[in-house]
Structure formats: structure tokens, C-alpha cells
């Protein structure tokens, strides 16, 4: 299945790309939390980073399942 609208990504490649982007987002929000000037902002960025980590884990699970189905 081609998901890319013409650029040639298959399902596995799309998931791998999404996984990479979730990790980048998680790391970006972690860094922003360290730079935050106030506790409320820091906590907000920490929460968003945890959400991105959750997305990453879900995508990893889906990728593993697809690879097992072969």
C-alpha cells in the first residue's frame, strides 16, 4: 500500500518516519521544559513530551505487529 500520494512510502516506511518524528518531538519538548522560566510552562512541556513518548510506543507496537504478519 502506497501512503505517500506519489513519493513512494509504503506502510512500514511511513511508520518508521512517524516514529522518527515522534522521537524528535519528544526530545524538543523535553528541551523546552528545561528552558522554561516557570513551573507551569515546564510541566506543560513535560506532559507534551510524555504524550509524544506514548505516540512513539504505540507506533513501535504497530510496526512490530505489521512485521510479524509479514
JSON list of C-alpha atoms in Angstrom, two decimals, residues 1-56:
[
{"chain": "A", "resi": 1, "resn": "UNK", "atom": "CA", "xyz": [0.00, 0.00, 0.00]},
{"chain": "A", "resi": 2, "resn": "UNK", "atom": "CA", "xyz": [1.38, 3.38, -1.02]},
{"chain": "A", "resi": 3, "resn": "UNK", "atom": "CA", "xyz": [0.50, 6.04, 1.54]},
{"chain": "A", "resi": 4, "resn": "UNK", "atom": "CA", "xyz": [2.54, 8.87, 0.17]},
{"chain": "A", "resi": 5, "resn": "UNK", "atom": "CA", "xyz": [0.49, 10.42, -2.58]},
{"chain": "A", "resi": 6, "resn": "UNK", "atom": "CA", "xyz": [3.27, 9.72, -5.05]},
{"chain": "A", "resi": 7, "resn": "UNK", "atom": "CA", "xyz": [6.55, 9.84, -3.12]},
{"chain": "A", "resi": 8, "resn": "UNK", "atom": "CA", "xyz": [6.83, 6.09, -2.66]},
{"chain": "A", "resi": 9, "resn": "UNK", "atom": "CA", "xyz": [6.35, 5.46, 1.06]},
{"chain": "A", "resi": 10, "resn": "UNK", "atom": "CA", "xyz": [4.90, 2.10, 1.97]},
{"chain": "A", "resi": 11, "resn": "UNK", "atom": "CA", "xyz": [3.23, 1.38, 5.29]},
{"chain": "A", "resi": 12, "resn": "UNK", "atom": "CA", "xyz": [6.43, 0.32, 7.06]},
{"chain": "A", "resi": 13, "resn": "UNK", "atom": "CA", "xyz": [8.36, 3.31, 5.76]},
{"chain": "A", "resi": 14, "resn": "UNK", "atom": "CA", "xyz": [5.56, 5.65, 6.82]},
{"chain": "A", "resi": 15, "resn": "UNK", "atom": "CA", "xyz": [5.54, 4.18, 10.32]},
{"chain": "A", "resi": 16, "resn": "UNK", "atom": "CA", "xyz": [9.33, 4.42, 10.55]},
{"chain": "A", "resi": 17, "resn": "UNK", "atom": "CA", "xyz": [9.15, 8.07, 9.52]},
{"chain": "A", "resi": 18, "resn": "UNK", "atom": "CA", "xyz": [6.40, 8.75, 12.05]},
{"chain": "A", "resi": 19, "resn": "UNK", "atom": "CA", "xyz": [8.45, 7.04, 14.78]},
{"chain": "A", "resi": 20, "resn": "UNK", "atom": "CA", "xyz": [11.42, 9.24, 13.97]},
{"chain": "A", "resi": 21, "resn": "UNK", "atom": "CA", "xyz": [9.27, 12.38, 14.08]},
{"chain": "A", "resi": 22, "resn": "UNK", "atom": "CA", "xyz": [7.72, 11.41, 17.43]},
{"chain": "A", "resi": 23, "resn": "UNK", "atom": "CA", "xyz": [11.19, 11.00, 18.94]},
{"chain": "A", "resi": 24, "resn": "UNK", "atom": "CA", "xyz": [12.26, 14.38, 17.60]},
{"chain": "A", "resi": 25, "resn": "UNK", "atom": "CA", "xyz": [9.13, 15.98, 19.02]},
{"chain": "A", "resi": 26, "resn": "UNK", "atom": "CA", "xyz": [9.62, 14.28, 22.39]},
{"chain": "A", "resi": 27, "resn": "UNK", "atom": "CA", "xyz": [13.20, 15.49, 22.58]},
{"chain": "A", "resi": 28, "resn": "UNK", "atom": "CA", "xyz": [12.21, 19.01, 21.51]},
{"chain": "A", "resi": 29, "resn": "UNK", "atom": "CA", "xyz": [9.56, 19.24, 24.26]},
{"chain": "A", "resi": 30, "resn": "UNK", "atom": "CA", "xyz": [11.97, 17.86, 26.85]},
{"chain": "A", "resi": 31, "resn": "UNK", "atom": "CA", "xyz": [14.45, 20.56, 25.91]},
{"chain": "A", "resi": 32, "resn": "UNK", "atom": "CA", "xyz": [11.76, 23.24, 26.05]},
{"chain": "A", "resi": 33, "resn": "UNK", "atom": "CA", "xyz": [10.77, 22.05, 29.52]},
{"chain": "A", "resi": 34, "resn": "UNK", "atom": "CA", "xyz": [14.37, 22.52, 30.68]},
{"chain": "A", "resi": 35, "resn": "UNK", "atom": "CA", "xyz": [14.39, 26.04, 29.28]},
{"chain": "A", "resi": 36, "resn": "UNK", "atom": "CA", "xyz": [11.03, 27.07, 30.72]},
{"chain": "A", "resi": 37, "resn": "UNK", "atom": "CA", "xyz": [11.09, 30.03, 33.08]},
{"chain": "A", "resi": 38, "resn": "UNK", "atom": "CA", "xyz": [8.15, 29.00, 35.22]},
{"chain": "A", "resi": 39, "resn": "UNK", "atom": "CA", "xyz": [6.94, 25.71, 36.73]},
{"chain": "A", "resi": 40, "resn": "UNK", "atom": "CA", "xyz": [3.59, 25.72, 34.91]},
{"chain": "A", "resi": 41, "resn": "UNK", "atom": "CA", "xyz": [5.23, 26.00, 31.50]},
{"chain": "A", "resi": 42, "resn": "UNK", "atom": "CA", "xyz": [7.82, 23.39, 32.43]},
{"chain": "A", "resi": 43, "resn": "UNK", "atom": "CA", "xyz": [5.10, 20.95, 33.49]},
{"chain": "A", "resi": 44, "resn": "UNK", "atom": "CA", "xyz": [3.15, 21.60, 30.28]},
{"chain": "A", "resi": 45, "resn": "UNK", "atom": "CA", "xyz": [6.17, 20.76, 28.11]},
{"chain": "A", "resi": 46, "resn": "UNK", "atom": "CA", "xyz": [6.95, 17.70, 30.24]},
{"chain": "A", "resi": 47, "resn": "UNK", "atom": "CA", "xyz": [3.37, 16.47, 29.74]},
{"chain": "A", "resi": 48, "resn": "UNK", "atom": "CA", "xyz": [3.56, 17.00, 25.99]},
{"chain": "A", "resi": 49, "resn": "UNK", "atom": "CA", "xyz": [6.88, 15.12, 25.92]},
{"chain": "A", "resi": 50, "resn": "UNK", "atom": "CA", "xyz": [5.22, 12.19, 27.74]},
{"chain": "A", "resi": 51, "resn": "UNK", "atom": "CA", "xyz": [2.39, 12.24, 25.20]},
{"chain": "A", "resi": 52, "resn": "UNK", "atom": "CA", "xyz": [4.91, 12.11, 22.36]},
{"chain": "A", "resi": 53, "resn": "UNK", "atom": "CA", "xyz": [6.61, 9.17, 24.09]},
{"chain": "A", "resi": 54, "resn": "UNK", "atom": "CA", "xyz": [3.24, 7.42, 24.21]},
{"chain": "A", "resi": 55, "resn": "UNK", "atom": "CA", "xyz": [2.71, 8.03, 20.50]},
{"chain": "A", "resi": 56, "resn": "UNK", "atom": "CA", "xyz": [6.19, 6.63, 19.83]}
]
